[in-house]
Coordinates of C-alpha atoms and ligand atoms in Angstrom, one line a residue:
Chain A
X1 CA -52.6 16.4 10.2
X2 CA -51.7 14.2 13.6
X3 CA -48.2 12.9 14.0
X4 CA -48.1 9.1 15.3
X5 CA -45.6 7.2 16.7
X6 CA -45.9 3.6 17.2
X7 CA -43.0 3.6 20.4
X8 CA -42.9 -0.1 20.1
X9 CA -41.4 0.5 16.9
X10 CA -39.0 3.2 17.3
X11 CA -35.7 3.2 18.5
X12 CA -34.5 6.3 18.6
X13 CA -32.4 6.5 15.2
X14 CA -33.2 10.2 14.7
X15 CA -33.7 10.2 11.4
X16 CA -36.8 12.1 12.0
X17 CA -34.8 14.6 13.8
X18 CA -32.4 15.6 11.0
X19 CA -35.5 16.2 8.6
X20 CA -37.4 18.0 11.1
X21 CA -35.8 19.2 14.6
X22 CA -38.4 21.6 15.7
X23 CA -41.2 17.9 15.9
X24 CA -38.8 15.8 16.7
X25 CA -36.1 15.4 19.2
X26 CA -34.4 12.3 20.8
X27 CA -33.3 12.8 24.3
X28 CA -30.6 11.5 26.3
X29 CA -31.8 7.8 26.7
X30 CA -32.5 7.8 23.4
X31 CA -36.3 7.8 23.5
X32 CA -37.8 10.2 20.8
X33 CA -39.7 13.3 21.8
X34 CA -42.7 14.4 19.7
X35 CA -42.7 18.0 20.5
X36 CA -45.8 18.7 18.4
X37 CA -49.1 16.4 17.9
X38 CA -49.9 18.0 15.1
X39 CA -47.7 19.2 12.0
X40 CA -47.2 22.8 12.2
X41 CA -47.9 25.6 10.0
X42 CA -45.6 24.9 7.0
X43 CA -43.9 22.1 8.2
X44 CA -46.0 19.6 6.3
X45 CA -42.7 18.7 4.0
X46 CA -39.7 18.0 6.2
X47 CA -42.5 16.1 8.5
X48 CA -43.5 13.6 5.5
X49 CA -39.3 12.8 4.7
X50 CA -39.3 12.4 8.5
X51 CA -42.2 9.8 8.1
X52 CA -40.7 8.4 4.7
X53 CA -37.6 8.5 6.3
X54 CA -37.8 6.6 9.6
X55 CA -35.9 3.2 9.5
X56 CA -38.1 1.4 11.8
X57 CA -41.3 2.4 10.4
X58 CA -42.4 3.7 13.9
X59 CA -44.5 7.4 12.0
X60 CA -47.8 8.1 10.6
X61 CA -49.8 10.7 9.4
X62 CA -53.3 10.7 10.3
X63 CA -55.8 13.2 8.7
Chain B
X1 CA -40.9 3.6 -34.2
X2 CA -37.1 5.2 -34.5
X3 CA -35.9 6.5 -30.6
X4 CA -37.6 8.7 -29.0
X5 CA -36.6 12.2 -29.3
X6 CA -39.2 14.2 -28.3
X7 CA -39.5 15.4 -24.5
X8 CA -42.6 13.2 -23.5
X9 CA -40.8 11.1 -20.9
X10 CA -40.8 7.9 -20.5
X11 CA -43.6 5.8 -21.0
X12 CA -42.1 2.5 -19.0
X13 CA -40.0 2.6 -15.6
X14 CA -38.2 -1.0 -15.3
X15 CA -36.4 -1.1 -11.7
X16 CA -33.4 -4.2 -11.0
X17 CA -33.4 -5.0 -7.5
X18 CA -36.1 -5.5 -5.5
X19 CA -34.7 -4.1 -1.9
X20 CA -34.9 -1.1 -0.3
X21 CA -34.3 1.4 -3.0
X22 CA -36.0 -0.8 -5.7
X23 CA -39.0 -0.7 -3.1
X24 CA -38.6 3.2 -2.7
X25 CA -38.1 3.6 -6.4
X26 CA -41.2 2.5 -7.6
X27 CA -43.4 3.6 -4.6
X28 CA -41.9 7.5 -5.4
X29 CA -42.7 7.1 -9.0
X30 CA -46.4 6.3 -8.4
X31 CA -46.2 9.0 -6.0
X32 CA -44.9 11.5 -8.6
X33 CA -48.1 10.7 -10.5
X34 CA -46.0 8.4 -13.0
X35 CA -49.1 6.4 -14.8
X36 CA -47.0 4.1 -17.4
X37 CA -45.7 0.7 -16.8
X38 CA -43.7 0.0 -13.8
X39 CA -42.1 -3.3 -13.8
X40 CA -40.0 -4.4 -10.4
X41 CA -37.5 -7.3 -10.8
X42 CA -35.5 -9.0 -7.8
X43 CA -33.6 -12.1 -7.9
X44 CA -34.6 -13.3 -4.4
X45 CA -38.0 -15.0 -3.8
X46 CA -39.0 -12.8 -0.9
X47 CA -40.9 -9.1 -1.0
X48 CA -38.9 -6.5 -0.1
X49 CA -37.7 -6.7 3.3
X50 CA -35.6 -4.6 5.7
X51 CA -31.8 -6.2 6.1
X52 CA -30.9 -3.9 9.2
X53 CA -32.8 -6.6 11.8
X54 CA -31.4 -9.3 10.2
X55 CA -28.5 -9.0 12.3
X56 CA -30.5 -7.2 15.2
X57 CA -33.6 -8.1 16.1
X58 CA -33.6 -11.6 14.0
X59 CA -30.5 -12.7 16.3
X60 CA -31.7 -11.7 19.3
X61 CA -32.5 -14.4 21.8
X62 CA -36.5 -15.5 21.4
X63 CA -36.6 -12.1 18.6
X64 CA -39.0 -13.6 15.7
X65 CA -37.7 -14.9 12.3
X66 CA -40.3 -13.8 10.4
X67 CA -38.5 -11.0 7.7
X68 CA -39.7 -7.3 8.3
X69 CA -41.2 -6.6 4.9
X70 CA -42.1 -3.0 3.7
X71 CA -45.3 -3.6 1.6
X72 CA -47.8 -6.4 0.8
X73 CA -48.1 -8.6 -2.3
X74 CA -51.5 -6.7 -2.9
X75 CA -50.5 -3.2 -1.8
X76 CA -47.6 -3.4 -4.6
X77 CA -49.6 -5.3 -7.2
X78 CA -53.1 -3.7 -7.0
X79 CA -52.3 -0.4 -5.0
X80 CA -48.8 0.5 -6.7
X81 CA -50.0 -1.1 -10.0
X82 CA -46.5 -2.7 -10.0
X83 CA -45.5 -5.7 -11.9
X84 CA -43.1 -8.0 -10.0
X85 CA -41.2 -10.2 -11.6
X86 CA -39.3 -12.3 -8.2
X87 CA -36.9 -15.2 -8.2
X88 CA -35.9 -13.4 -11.4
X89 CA -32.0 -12.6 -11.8
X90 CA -32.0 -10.0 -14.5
X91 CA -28.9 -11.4 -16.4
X92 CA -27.8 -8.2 -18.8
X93 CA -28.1 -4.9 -20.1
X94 CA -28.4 -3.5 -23.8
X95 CA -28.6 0.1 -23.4
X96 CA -28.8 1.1 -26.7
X97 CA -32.1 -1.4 -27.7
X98 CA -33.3 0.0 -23.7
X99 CA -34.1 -3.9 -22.9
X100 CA -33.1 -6.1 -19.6
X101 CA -32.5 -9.7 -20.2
X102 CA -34.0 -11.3 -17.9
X103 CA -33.1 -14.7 -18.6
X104 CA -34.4 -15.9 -21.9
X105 CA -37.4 -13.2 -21.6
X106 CA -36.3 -9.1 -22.4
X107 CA -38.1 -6.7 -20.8
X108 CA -37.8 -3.1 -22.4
X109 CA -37.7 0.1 -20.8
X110 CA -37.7 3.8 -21.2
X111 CA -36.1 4.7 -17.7
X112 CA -33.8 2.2 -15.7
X113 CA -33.4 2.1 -12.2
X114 CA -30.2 0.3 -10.9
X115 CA -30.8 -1.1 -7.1
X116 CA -29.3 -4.3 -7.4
X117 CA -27.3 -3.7 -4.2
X118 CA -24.1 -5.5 -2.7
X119 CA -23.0 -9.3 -1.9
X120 CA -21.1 -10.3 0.6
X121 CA -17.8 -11.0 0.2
X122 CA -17.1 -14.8 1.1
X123 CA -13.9 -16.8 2.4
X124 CA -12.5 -18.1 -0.4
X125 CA -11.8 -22.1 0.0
X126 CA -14.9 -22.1 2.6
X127 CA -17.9 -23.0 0.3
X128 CA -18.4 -26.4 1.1
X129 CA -18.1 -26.6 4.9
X130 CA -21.5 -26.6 6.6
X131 CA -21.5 -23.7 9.6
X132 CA -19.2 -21.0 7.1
X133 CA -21.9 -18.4 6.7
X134 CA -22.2 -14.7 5.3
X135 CA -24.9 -12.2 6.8
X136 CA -26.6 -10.5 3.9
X137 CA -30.0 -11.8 3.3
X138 CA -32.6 -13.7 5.2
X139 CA -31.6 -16.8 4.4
X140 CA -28.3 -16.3 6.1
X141 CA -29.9 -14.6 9.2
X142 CA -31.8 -17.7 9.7
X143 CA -28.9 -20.2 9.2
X144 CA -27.4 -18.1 11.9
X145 CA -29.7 -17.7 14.1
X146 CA -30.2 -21.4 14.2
X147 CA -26.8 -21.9 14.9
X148 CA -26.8 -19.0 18.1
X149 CA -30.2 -21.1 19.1
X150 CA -28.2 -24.3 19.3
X151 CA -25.4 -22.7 21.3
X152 CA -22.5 -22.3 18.7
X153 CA -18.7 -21.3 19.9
X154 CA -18.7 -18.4 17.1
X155 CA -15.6 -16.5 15.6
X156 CA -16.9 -13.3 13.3
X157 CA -14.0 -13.1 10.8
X158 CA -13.8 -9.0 10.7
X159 CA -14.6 -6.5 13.0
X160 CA -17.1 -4.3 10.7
X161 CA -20.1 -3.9 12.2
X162 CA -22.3 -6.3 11.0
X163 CA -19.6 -9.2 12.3
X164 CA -19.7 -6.8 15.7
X165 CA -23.6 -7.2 16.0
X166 CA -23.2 -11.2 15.3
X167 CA -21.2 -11.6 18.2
X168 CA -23.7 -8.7 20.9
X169 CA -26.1 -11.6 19.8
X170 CA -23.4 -14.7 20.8
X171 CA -22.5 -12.9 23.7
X172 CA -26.3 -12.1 24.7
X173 CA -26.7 -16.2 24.7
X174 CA -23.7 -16.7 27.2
X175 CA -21.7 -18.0 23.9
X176 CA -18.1 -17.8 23.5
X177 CA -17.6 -15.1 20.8
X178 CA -14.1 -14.8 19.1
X179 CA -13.4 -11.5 16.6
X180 CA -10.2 -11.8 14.2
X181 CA -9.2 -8.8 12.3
X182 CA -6.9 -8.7 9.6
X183 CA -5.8 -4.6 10.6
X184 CA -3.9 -4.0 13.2
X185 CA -7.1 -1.8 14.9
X186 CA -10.8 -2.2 13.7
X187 CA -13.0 -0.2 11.5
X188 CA -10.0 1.8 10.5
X189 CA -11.7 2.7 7.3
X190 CA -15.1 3.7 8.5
X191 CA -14.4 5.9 11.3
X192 CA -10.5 6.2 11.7
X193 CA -7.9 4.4 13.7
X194 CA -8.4 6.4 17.1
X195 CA -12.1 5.6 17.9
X196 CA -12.1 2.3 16.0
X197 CA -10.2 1.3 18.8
X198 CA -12.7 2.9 21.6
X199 CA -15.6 1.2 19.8
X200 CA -14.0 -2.3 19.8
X201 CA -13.5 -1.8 23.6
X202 CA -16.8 -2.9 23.6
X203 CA -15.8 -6.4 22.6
X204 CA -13.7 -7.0 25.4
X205 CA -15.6 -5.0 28.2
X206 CA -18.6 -7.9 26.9
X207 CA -16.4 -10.7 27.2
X208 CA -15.9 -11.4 22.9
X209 CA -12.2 -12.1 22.3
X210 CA -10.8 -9.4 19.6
X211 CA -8.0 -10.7 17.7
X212 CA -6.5 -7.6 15.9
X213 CA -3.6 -7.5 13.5
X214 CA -4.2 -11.6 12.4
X215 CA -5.7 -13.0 9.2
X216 CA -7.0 -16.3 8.5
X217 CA -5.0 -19.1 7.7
X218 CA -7.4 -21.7 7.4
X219 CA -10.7 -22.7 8.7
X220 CA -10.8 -26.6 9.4
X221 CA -13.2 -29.2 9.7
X222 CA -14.1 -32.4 7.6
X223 CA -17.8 -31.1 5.8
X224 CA -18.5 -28.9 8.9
X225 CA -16.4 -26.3 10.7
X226 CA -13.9 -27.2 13.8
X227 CA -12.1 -24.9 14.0
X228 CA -10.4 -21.6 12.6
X229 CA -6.8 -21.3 12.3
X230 CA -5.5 -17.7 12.2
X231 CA -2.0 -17.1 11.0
X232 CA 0.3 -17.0 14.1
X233 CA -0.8 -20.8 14.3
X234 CA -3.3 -20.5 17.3
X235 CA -6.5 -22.7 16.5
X236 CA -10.0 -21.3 17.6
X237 CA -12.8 -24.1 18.1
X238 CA -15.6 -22.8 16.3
X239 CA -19.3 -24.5 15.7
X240 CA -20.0 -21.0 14.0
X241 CA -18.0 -19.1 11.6
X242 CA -19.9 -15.5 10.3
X243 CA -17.2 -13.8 7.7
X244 CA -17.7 -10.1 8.0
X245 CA -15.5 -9.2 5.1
X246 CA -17.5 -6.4 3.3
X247 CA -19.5 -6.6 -0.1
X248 CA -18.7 -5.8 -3.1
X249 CA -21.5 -3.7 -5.9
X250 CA -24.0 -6.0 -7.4
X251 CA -23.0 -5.1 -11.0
X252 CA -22.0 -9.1 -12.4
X253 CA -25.1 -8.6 -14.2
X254 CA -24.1 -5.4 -16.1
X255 CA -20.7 -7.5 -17.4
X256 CA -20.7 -6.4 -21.3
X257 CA -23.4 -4.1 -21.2
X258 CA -20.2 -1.1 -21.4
X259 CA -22.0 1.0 -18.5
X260 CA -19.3 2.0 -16.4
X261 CA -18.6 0.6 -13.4
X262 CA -16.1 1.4 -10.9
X263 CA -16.3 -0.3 -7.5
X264 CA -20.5 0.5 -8.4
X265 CA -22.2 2.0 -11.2
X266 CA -21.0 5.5 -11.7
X267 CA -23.6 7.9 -11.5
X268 CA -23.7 11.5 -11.8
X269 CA -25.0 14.3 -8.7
X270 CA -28.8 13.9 -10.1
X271 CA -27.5 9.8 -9.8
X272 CA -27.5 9.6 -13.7
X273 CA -25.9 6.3 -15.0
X274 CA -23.6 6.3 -18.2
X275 CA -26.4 5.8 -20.4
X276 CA -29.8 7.4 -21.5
X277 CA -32.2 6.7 -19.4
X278 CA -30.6 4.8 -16.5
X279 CA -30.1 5.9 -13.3
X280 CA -28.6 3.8 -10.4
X281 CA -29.9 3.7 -6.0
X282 CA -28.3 2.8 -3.3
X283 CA -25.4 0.3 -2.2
X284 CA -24.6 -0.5 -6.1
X285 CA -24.6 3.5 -6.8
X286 CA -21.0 5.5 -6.7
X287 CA -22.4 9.0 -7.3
X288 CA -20.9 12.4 -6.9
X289 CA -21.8 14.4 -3.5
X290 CA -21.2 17.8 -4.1
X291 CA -21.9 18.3 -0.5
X292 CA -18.0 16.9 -0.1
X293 CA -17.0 17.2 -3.8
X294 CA -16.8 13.4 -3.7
X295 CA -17.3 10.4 -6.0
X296 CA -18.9 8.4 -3.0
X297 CA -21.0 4.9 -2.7
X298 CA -21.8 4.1 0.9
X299 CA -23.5 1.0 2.0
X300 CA -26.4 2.8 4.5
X301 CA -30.1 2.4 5.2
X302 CA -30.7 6.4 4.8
X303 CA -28.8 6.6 1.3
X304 CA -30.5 3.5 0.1
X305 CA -33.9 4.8 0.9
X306 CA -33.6 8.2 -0.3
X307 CA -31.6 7.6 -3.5
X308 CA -34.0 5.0 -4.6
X309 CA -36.8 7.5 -4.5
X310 CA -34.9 10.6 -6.0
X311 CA -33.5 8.2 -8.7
X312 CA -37.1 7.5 -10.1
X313 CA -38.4 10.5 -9.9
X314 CA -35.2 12.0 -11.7
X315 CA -36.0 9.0 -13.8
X316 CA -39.5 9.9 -14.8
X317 CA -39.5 13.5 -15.0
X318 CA -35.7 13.6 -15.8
X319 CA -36.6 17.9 -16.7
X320 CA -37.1 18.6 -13.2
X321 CA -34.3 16.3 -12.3
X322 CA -32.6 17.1 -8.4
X323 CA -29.1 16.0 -7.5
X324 CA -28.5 13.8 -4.4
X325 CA -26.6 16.1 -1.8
X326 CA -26.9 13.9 1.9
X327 CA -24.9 13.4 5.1
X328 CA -24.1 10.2 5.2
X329 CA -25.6 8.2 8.0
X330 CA -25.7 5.2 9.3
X331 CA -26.3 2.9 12.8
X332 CA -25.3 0.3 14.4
X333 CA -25.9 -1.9 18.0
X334 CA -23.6 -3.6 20.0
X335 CA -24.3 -5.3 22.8
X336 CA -26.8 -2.7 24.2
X337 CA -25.0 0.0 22.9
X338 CA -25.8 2.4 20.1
X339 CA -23.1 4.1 17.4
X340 CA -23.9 6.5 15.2
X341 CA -21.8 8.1 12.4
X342 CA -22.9 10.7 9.9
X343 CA -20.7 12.4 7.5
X344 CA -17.2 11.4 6.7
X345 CA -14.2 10.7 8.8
X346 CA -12.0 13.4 7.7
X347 CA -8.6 13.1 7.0
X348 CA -7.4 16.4 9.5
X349 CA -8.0 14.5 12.7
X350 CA -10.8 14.6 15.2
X351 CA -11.8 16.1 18.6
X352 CA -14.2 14.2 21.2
X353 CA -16.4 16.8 22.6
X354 CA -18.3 14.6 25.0
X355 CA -17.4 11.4 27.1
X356 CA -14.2 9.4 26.9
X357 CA -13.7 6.7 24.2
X358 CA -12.8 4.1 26.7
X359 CA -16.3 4.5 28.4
X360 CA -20.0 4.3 27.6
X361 CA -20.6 7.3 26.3
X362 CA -18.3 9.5 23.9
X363 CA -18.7 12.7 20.8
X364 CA -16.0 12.8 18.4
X365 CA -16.1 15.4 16.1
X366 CA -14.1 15.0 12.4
X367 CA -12.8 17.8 10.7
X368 CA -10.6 18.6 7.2
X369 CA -9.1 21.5 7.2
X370 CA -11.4 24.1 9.4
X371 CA -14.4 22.1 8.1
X372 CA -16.5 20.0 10.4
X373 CA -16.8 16.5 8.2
X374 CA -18.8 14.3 10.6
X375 CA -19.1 13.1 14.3
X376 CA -18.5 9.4 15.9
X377 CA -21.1 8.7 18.9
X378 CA -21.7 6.4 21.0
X379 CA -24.5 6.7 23.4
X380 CA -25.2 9.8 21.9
X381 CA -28.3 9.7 20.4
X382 CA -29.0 13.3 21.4
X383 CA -26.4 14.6 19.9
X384 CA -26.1 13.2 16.3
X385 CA -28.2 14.7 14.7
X386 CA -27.8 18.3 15.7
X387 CA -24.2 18.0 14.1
X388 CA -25.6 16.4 10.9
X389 CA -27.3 19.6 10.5
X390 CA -24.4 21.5 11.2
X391 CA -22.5 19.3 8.5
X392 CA -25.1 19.5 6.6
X393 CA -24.8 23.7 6.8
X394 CA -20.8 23.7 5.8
X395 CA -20.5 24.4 9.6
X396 CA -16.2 25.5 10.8
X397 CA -14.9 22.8 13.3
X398 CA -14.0 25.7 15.3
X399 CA -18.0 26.8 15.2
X400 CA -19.0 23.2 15.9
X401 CA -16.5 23.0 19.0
X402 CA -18.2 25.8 20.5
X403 CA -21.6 24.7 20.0
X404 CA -20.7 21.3 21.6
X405 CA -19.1 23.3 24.5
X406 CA -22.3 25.7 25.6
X407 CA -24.0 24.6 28.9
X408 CA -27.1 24.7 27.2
X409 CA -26.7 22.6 23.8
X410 CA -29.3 20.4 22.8
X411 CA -31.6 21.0 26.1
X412 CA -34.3 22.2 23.8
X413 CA -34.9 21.7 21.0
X414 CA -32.9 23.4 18.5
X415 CA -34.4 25.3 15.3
Ligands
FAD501 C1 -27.1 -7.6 8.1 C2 -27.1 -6.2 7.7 C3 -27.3 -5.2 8.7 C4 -27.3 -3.9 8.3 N1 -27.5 -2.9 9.3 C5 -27.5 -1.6 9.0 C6 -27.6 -0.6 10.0 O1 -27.7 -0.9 11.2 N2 -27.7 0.7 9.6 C7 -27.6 1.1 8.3 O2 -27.6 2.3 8.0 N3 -27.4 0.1 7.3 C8 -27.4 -1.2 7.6 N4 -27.3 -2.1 6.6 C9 -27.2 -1.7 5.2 C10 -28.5 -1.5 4.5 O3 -29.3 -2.6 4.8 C11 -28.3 -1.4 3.1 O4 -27.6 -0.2 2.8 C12 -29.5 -1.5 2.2 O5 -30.2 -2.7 2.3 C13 -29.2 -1.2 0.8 O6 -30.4 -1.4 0.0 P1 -30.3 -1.6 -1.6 O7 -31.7 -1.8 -2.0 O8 -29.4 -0.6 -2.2 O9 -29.5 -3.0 -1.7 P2 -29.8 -4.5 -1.2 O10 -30.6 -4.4 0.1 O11 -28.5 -5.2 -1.2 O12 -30.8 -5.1 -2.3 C14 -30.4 -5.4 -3.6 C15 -31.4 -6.4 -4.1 O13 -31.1 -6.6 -5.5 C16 -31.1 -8.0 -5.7 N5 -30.3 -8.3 -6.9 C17 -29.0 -8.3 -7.0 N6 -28.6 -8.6 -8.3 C18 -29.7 -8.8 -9.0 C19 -30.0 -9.1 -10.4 N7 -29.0 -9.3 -11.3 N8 -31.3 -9.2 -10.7 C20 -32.3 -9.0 -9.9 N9 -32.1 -8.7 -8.6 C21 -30.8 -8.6 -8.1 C22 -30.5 -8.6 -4.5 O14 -30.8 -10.0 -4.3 C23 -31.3 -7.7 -3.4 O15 -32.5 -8.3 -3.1 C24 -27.2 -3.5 7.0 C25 -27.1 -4.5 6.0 C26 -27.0 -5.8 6.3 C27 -26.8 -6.9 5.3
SF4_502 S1 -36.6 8.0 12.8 FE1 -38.1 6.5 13.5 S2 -37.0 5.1 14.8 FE2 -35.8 6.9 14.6 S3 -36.3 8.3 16.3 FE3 -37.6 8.9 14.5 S4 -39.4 7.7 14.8 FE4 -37.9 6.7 16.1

């Protein structure tokens, strides 16, 4: 599964951070960090509440 | 038939409210493989939409007014196999027949989900004078955003942060922007006396007038708003007035039905109301956190979101049920600026780890006892969320201190 972000959308609430830090990370200016394309091994869960989870609607998964 | 004893579950999921955490409600119950009926009633005429904008992005100079809604007519109706019933104020509760009045019509249920939210809390004596608004639902985004558009002197009565976001947007236009507070320092409640005062700095480094420490005498005008009159006698001009007062539980409705309520509907840690079958999501729910061993209700996108789909799937599997254990968490933008806050402001006092309160950038850690209870930032957005975790984990203060203090915290990722 690909992780999407639609930037236009997202700003930088974190939410997808506190479900899953080792995809997701916002840096200092606030802009979100997708530190993996894809979902890894076993992560498939805490990704989807990050997805479910994001206030501004800014995730997808994509088979 | 005689009720149902047997362990079948429910056959019919009837959700009140149809927000965020009615929205979430019925999507997770589909999503848990829940085939029976699934009814969604709302008493506004409009599909779900997201409130959060409505004082961000629909007040922002040239921002559109069109409402940021969650799911199509279609998608709910033929995806979700939802029925919606809007412009529909569900008007009481028998919980022993199971039924929802809903006006004259009853609608019966097995399993109940309460997301009927919070109203704003008005000025009392105000109702008739054009230009006196509350922000909680579209139609009071738009009436004030209509006003900023036509260049309205504007006095936010309370410094909470939805009346703080009303006047980023006056200020954004150029408008004078006016801020009376009853407390002697703002936001006193939500994050503590300390940093509430740091945050409001940002009122007066952005040219908004904060009057602390002065209530609201009167606001004048004949049919339309002049002025407001605080209680040490000075008069404020005012073409817009936007009371920021708090809301109060959406539970009228539930009058007589001998649910309890207690500043919400009190819910259990798997968000079980006081009667079989009903559960409760989101601003209207007061539930028990045992992640603070609190009776808590908090008023927060995340909570809303998240209770609203653990409630229904409690609701329609209610063996399997899972308690609600969060940090709370919520947002908010002023004038450019971001705070965040997750957890509680605890009672034992508070450290900032990073920054300087009367700049634009600060940490503040909380603690009780030699627990860390949550963090304050602003500008931070790096940070939060690490020590949501560690709240999340039971982290020491002491432990949390430490972590904020290494050279290397938070320049990669952590895991
Ligand atoms: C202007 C504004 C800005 C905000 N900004 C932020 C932010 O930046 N960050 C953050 O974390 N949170 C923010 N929030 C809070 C967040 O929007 C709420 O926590 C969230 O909307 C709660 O969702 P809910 O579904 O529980 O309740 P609500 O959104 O209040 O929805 C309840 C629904 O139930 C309906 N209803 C009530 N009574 C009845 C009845 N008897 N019959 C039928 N329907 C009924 C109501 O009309 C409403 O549609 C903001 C809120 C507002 C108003
Ligand atoms: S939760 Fe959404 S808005 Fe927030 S950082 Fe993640 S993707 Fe962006």
């Amino acid at each position: 599964m690909r992780i999407v972000l639609d930037r236009a959308r997202c700003t930088g609430i974190g939410i997808c951070e506190s479900f899953a830090p080792t995809v997701f990370e916002v840096d200092d200016n606030g802009e979100l960090v997708v530190l993996s394309a894809e979902v890894p091994e076993g992560a498939l869960d805490e990704v989807t509440a990050a997805v479910e989870g994001c206030p501004a609607l800014a995730l997808r998964l994509e088979p | 038939m005689s009720a149902t004893t047997v362990h079948t579950g429910p056959n019919s999921l009837v959700v009140v409210g149809a927000s965020l955490a009615g929205l979430r409600a019925v999507e997770a119950a589909r999503k848990a493989g829940f085939a029976g009926r699934v009814t969604l009633i709302g008493d506004e005429p409009h599909l779900p939409y997201d409130r959060p904008p409505l004082s961000k992005q629909l007040l922002a100079p040239g921002g559109s007014t069109d409402p940021v809604t969650f799911r199509s007519r279609a998608e709910l109706v033929d995806e979700l196999g939802v029925e919606l019933l809007l412009d529909a104020p569900a008007t009481g509760l028998d919980p022993d027949a199971r039924i929802v009045h809903v006006g004259g019509a009853e609608v019966a249920y097995d399993a109940l989900v309460i997301a009927t939210g919070a109203v704003a809390r008005g000025l009392p004596g105000t109702e008739n004078l054009a230009g006196v608004h509350v922000l909680r639902t579209l139609d009071d985004a738009r009436a004030v955003r209509r006003a900023l558009d036509e260049g309205a002197r504007t006095v936010v009565v309370g410094a909470g942060f939805i009346g703080s976001e009303v006047a980023s947007a006056a200020r954004a236009r150029g408008l004078p922007a006016t801020v009376v507070e009853a407390l002697p320092a703002p936001l006193v409640r939500s994050v503590g006396s300390g940093l509430g005062a740091g945050l409001s700095a940002l009122h007066t480094r952005n040219g908004t007038v904060l009057r602390c420490g002065q209530a609201v005498a009167a606001v004048e005008g004949t049919g339309r708003v002049e002025r407001v009159r605080l209680t040490d006698g000075t008069a404020i001009e005012a073409d817009l007035v936007v009371v920021g007062v708090g809301a109060v539980p959406g539970t009228g409705w539930l009058a007589g039905s001998g649910l309890p309520v207690a500043d919400g509907v009190v819910c259990d840690e798997f968000l079980r109301a006081g009667a079989p079958g009903v559960y409760a999501a989101g601003d209207v729910a007061r539930w028990h956190n045992r992640l603070f061993d609190r009776s808590m209700r908090v008023e927060h996108w995340s909570a809303a979101a998240e209770q609203g789909a653990l409630a229904a799937r409690n609701a329609v599997s209610p063996a399997d049920a899972v308690p609600y254990v969060t940090v709370p968490y919520f947002w908010s933008d002023w004038y450019g600026s971001r705070i965040q806050f997750a957890g509680v402001a605890g009672g034992d006092g508070h450290e900032i780890v990073s920054g300087d309160p009367a700049g634009d950038h600060f940490v503040a850690l909380y603690r009780e006892g030699d627990r860390l209870t949550g963090v304050l930032t602003l500008n931070g957005q790096r940070h939060v969320m690490k020590y949501r975790r560690l709240i999340a984990q039971g982290a020491c203060f002491d432990e949390a201190v430490a972590f904020a203090r290494t050279p290397a915290h938070g320049a990669t990722a952590a895991s």
